[in-house]
Each structure stands twice: as C-alpha cells, then as structure tokens.
Tab-separated table of C-alpha atoms in Angstrom:
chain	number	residue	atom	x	y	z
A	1	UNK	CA	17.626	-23.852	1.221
A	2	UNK	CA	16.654	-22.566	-2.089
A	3	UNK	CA	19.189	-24.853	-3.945
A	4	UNK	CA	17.867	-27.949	-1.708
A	5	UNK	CA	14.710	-27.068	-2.308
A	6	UNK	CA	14.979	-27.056	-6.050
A	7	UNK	CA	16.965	-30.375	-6.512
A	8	UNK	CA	14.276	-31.954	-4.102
A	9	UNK	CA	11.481	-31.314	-6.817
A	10	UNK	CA	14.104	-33.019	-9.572
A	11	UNK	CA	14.527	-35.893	-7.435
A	12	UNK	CA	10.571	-36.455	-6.435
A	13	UNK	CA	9.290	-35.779	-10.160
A	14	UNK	CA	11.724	-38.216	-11.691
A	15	UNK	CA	10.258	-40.858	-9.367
A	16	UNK	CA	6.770	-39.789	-10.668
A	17	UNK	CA	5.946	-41.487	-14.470
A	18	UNK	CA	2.584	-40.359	-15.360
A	19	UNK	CA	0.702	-38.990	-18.512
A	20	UNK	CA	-0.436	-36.195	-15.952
A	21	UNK	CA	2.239	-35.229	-14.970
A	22	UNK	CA	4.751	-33.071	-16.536
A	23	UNK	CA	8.074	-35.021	-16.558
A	24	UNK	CA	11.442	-34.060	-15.806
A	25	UNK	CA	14.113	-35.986	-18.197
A	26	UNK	CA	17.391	-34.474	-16.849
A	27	UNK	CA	18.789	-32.680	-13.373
A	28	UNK	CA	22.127	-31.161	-13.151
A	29	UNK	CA	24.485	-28.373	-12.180
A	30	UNK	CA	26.403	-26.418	-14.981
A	31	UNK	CA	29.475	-23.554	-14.145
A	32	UNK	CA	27.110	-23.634	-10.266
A	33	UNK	CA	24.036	-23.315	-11.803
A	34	UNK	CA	21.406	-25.679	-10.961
A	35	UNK	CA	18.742	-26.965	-13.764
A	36	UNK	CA	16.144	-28.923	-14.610
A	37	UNK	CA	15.243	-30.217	-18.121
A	38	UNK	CA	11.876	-30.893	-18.387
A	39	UNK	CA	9.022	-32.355	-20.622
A	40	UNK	CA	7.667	-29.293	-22.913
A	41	UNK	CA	3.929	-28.814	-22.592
A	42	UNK	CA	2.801	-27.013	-26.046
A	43	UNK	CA	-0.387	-25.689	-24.505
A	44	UNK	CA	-1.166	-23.233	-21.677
A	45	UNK	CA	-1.963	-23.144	-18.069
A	46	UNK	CA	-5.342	-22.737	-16.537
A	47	UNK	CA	-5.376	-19.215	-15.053
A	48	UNK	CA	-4.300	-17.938	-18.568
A	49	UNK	CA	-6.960	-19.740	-20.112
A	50	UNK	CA	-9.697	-18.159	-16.794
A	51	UNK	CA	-7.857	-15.179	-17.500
A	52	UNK	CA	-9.260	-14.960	-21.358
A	53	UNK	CA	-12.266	-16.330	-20.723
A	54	UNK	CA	-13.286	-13.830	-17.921
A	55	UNK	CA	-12.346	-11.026	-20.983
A	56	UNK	CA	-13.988	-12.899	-23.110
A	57	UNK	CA	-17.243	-13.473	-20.661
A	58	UNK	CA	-17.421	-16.939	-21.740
A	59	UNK	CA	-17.809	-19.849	-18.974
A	60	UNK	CA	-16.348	-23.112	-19.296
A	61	UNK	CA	-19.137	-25.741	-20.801
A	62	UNK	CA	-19.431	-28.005	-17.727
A	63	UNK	CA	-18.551	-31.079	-19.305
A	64	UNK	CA	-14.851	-29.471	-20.618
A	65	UNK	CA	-14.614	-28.151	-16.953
A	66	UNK	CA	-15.115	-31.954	-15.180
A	67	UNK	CA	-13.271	-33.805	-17.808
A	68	UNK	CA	-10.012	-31.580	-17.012
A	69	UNK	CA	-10.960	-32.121	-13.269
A	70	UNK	CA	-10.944	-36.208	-13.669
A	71	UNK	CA	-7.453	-36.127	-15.846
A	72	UNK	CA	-5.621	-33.527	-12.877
A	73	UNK	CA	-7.154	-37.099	-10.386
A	74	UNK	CA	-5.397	-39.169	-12.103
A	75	UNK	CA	-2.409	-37.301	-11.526
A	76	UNK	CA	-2.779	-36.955	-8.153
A	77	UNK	CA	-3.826	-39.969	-7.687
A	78	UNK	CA	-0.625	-41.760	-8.702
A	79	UNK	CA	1.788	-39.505	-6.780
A	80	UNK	CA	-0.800	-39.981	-3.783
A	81	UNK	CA	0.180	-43.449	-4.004
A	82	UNK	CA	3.333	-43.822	-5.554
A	83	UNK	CA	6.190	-46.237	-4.061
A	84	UNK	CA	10.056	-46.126	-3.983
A	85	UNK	CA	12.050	-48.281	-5.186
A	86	UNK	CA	11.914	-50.660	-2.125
A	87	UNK	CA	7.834	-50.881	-1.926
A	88	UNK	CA	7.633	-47.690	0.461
A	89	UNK	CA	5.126	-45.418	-0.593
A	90	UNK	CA	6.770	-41.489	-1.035
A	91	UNK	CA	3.467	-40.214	0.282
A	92	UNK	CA	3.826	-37.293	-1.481
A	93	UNK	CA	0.713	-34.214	-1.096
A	94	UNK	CA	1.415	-31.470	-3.778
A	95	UNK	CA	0.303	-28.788	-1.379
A	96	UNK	CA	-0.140	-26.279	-4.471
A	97	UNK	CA	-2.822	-27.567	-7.068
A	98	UNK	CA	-3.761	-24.330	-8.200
A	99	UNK	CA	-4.974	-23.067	-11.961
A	100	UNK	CA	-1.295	-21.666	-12.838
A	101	UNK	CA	-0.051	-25.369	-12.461
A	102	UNK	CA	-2.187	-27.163	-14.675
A	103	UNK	CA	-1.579	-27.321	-18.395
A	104	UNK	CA	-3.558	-27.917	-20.960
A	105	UNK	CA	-2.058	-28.889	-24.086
A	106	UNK	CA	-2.338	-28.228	-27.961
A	107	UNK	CA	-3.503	-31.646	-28.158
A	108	UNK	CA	-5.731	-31.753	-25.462
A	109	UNK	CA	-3.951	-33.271	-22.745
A	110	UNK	CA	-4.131	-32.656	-19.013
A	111	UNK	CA	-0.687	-31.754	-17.032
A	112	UNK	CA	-0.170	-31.429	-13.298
A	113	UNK	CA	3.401	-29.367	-13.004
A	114	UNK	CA	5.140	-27.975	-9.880
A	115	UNK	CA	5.668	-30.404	-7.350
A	116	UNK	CA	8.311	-27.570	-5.983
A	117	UNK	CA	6.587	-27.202	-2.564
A	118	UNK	CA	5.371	-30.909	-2.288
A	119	UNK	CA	5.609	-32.466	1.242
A	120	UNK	CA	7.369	-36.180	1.320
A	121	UNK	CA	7.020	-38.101	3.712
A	122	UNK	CA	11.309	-39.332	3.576
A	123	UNK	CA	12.145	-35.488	1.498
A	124	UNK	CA	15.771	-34.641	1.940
A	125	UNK	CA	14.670	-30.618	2.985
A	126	UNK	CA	11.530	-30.435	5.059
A	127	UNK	CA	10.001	-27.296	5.305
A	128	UNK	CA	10.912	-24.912	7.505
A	129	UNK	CA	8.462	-25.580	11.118
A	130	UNK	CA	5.636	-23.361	11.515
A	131	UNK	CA	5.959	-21.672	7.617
A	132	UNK	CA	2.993	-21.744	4.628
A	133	UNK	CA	3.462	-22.763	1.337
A	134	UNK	CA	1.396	-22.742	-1.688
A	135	UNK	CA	-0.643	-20.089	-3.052
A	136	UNK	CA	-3.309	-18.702	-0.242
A	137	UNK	CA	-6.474	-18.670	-2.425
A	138	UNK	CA	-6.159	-22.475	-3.176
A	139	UNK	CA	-4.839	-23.915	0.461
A	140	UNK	CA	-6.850	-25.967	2.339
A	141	UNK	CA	-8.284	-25.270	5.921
A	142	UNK	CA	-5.519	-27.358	7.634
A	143	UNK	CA	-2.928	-25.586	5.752
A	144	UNK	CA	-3.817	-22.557	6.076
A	145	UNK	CA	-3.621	-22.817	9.773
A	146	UNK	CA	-0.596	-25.055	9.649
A	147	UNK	CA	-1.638	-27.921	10.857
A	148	UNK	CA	-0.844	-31.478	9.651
A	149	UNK	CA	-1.278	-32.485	6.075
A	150	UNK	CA	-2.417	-35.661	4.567
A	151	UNK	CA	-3.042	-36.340	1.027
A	152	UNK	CA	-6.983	-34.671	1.460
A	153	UNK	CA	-5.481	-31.789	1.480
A	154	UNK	CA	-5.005	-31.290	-2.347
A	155	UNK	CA	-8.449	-32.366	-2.887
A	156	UNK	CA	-9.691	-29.286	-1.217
A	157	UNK	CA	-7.149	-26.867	-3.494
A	158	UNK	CA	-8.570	-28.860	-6.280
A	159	UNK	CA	-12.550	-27.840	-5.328
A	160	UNK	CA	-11.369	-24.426	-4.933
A	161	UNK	CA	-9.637	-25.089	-8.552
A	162	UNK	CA	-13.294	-26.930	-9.672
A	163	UNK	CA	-15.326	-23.542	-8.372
A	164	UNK	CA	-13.179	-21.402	-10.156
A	165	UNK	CA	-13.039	-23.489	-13.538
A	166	UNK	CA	-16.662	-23.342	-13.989
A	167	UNK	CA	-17.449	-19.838	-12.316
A	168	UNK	CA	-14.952	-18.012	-13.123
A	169	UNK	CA	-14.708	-16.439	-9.628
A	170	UNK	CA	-12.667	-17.781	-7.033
A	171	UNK	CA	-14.047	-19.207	-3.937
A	172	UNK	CA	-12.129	-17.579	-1.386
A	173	UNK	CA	-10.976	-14.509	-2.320
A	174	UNK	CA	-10.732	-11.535	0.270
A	175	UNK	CA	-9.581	-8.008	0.371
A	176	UNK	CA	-6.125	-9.234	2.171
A	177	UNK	CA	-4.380	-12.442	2.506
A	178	UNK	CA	-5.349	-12.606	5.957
A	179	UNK	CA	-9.018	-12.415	5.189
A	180	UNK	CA	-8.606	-15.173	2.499
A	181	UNK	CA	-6.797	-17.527	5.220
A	182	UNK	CA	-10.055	-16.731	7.631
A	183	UNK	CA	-12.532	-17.381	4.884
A	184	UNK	CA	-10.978	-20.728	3.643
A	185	UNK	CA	-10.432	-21.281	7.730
A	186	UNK	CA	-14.208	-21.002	7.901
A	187	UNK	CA	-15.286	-22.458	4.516
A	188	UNK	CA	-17.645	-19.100	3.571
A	189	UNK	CA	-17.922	-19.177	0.349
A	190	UNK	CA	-20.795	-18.116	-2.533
A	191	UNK	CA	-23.027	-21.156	-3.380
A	192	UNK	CA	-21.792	-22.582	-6.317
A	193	UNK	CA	-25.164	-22.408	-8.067
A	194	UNK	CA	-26.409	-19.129	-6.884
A	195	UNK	CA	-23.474	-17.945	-9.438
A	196	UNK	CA	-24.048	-20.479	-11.749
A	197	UNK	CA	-27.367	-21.820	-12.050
A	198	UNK	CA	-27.253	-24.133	-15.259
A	199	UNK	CA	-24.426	-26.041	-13.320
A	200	UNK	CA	-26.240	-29.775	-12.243
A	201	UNK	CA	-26.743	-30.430	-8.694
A	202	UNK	CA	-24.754	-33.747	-8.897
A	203	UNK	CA	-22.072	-31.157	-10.140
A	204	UNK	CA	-22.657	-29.094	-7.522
A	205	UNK	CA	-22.514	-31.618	-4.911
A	206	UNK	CA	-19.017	-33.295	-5.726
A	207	UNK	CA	-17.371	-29.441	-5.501
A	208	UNK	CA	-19.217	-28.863	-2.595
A	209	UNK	CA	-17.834	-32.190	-1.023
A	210	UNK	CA	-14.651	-31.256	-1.845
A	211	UNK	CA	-14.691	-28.131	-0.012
A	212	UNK	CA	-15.842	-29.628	3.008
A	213	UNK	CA	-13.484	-27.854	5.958
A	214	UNK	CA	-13.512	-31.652	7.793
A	215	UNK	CA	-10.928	-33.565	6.094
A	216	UNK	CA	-13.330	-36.727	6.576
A	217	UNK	CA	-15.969	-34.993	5.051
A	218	UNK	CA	-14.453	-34.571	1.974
A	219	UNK	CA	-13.739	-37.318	-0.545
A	220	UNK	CA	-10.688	-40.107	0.682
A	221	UNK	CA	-8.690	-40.024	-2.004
A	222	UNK	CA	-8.178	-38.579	-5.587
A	223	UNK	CA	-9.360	-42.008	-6.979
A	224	UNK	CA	-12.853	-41.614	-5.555
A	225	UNK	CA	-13.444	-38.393	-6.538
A	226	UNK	CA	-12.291	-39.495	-10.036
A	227	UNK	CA	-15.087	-42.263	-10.092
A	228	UNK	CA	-17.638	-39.542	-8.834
A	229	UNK	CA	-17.268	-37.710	-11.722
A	230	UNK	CA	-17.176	-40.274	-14.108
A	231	UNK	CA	-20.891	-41.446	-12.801
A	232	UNK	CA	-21.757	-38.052	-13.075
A	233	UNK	CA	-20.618	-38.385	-17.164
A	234	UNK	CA	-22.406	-41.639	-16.981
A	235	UNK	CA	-25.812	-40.148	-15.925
A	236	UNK	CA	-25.369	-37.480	-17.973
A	237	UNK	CA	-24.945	-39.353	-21.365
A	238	UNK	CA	-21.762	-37.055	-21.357
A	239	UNK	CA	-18.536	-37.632	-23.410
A	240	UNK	CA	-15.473	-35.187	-23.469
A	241	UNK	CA	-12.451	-36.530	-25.271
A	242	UNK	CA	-9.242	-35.018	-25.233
A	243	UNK	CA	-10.284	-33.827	-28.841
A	244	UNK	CA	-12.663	-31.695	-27.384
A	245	UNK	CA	-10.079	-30.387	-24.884
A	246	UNK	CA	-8.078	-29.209	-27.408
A	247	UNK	CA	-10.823	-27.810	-29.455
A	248	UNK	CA	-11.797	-25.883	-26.046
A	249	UNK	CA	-8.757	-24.175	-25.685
A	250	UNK	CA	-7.200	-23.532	-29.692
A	251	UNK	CA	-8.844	-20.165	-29.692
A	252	UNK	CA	-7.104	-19.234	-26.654
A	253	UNK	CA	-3.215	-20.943	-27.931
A	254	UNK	CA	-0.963	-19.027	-28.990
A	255	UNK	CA	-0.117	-19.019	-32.848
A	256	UNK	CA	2.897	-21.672	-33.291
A	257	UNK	CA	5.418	-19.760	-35.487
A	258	UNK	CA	6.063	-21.057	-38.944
A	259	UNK	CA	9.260	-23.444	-39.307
C-alpha cells in the first residue's frame, strides 16, 4: 500500500504544472527501490520559519503573511480544477495543507509540496475506508470526523494555516489528539484578534470565514478566497512582491555554502 501510495503522488503531481507547486521531473524504480526526482526548492518550509520566529518573538507583518496566503490559492486553485488528458477534471483535494508543506524560497517564491495523501477522484489506491489522513491540527471538521470531502476542505486547513501564520499559535491545539479532533469538530478556537489586535478586521474576517465548520459557510473555492484577499491589498494601498518575500525570510535561510 505504501509503494502504491507513493507512485500515486508521482503520477498526480506530474499531471499538475504550476509555479506553486513543487514539480516532480522524473518517477522510477532502481535495484526495487522506488523514487521520485523532484523540483529543488532553495528556501524553507513554513513551520521552520514559525518555528524561528516564535524564538525570535517576532510576528509575521500582515501583509508578508496574506501575500504567501494568495500564492498557496493559486496553487490550490489549479489542482482544484485541473483536467486529464481527455477534459475530465482529476478533482483532486490535498487533504494536508499544513505549514511543513509550504515552501518559501530564496527568491521569494511560494511552493505547495506533498500531494502524498491527496484524494482523486479516478486515484489508482483509495484510501483505506473509515481511516484519517493529514496532520490533526490542520484537518477540517468533515475530516476529522471522516466524512465526505470536497475541495472546501483544504480551505479550512489553509485558515487554520492563515491563524497560525500571523499569530503564531495554532488554532486548534489540545492537550491530546483527541481533544484537537473535538475542538476543530466544534470550531472553538481563540478570536483571532483578541491575540492579535493590530491584525485588520477585513483580515480577520476572511480567516474567520475560512474556518467556518459549514462547508457552505466558508469560501467556494480557492479562487474566491484569492480575490478576497487581493481587495483586501487593494483597500489597503498594500503591495508585497515576491522581493519582499524573500527579504522576509533571508534572515531565517540557511547560509548557501561557498562553490
């Protein structure tokens, strides 16, 4: 199942060509070992950059924090809504958009990465019936109690991502992983501002929405939360470039050895 499992990500990810998504260039077996060669990321991933800013006690400037947020929609958005080769779309929901699997690079690009556990509508090795996948602090409400998934899903794991980017806390994080599936079951969680009070209310409010336990509560697809933050820019005179990005995280890179 393993194996399956791991040629099944080869096969989706090659099918998905987008600059926010890590690519993978070459699948294969070698002496029965099973690899994938993939695009190199010089950068790091999101909970070691939280990780150095909590040491640090430094929060992530707001704008840096909804810029990475729009580039990880645009990611989603196209394997949301990619198509095979005969016009079907693969329907694929990532089912684990969670700080470890976002990059950031040197350059101050955006990466989504790990489409390991992602559910496919046509995938060769469905999950095993009744089981949980992803990582518990970022599932959403219907996942954690195993229900049926649709693409919504990942737009909750990505509000608990949003919370966490520009609190530094994580939304839903209790003593056991039972009393993390109850409180993302039940949507109890700190008010965003009550931890971080120079966060805007427009801010505020697309998090919040995303975090909404009622699928149709939330917004309907990565797209539209994408253009909700980019009116949010818009009001705000705001401008991030992936300059900036990069800028954010150098301090936190690791040194590239001299060649």
């Amino acid at each position: 199942e393993f194996v399956e499992r791991f040629l099944d990500e080869g096969r989706l990810v090659v099918q998905l060509n987008h600059g926010n998504i890590a690519q993978v260039l070459d699948m294969g077996e070698v002496d029965g070992s099973y690899y994938l060669a993939m695009e190199y990321v010089d950068g790091l991933d999101l909970r070691a950059l939280l990780q150095r800013l909590r040491r640090d006690e430094i929060m992530t400037p707001v704008t840096v924090a909804m810029q990475i947020l729009v580039e990880i929609t645009k990611g989603l958005d196209h394997a949301h809504n990619r198509v095979d080769e005969h016009g079907d779309r693969l329907n694929v929901i990532h089912r684990d958009v969670s700080p470890a699997n976002v990059m950031v690079s040197r350059t101050g690009e955006v990466k989504l990465l790990d489409f390991g556990i992602a559910k496919v509508a046509a995938r060769v090795n469905q999950s095993i019936s009744g089981s949980l996948h992803g990582k518990f602090l970022y599932m959403s409400p219907e996942q954690a109690a195993a229900r049926n998934l649709d693409h919504r899903s990942d737009l909750f794991s990505l509000g608990s991502l949003a919370y966490e980017l520009l609190t530094g806390i994580r939304p839903f994080a209790g003593d056991s992983e039972l009393k993390t599936l109850d409180l993302i079951r039940s949507g109890q969680h700190r008010v965003l501002r009550d931890v971080r009070p120079d966060v805007p209310p427009a801010v505020e409010a697309i998090v919040e929405r995303c975090l909404q336990i009622d699928p149709d509560k939330r917004f309907q697809s990565a797209v539209d939360l994408q253009h909700a933050i980019l009116a949010w820019f818009v009001e705000s005179k705001s401008v991030v470039s992936a300059t900036d990005l990069a800028a954010f995280v150098k301090p936190y890179l690791p040194v590239r050895a001299q060649t």
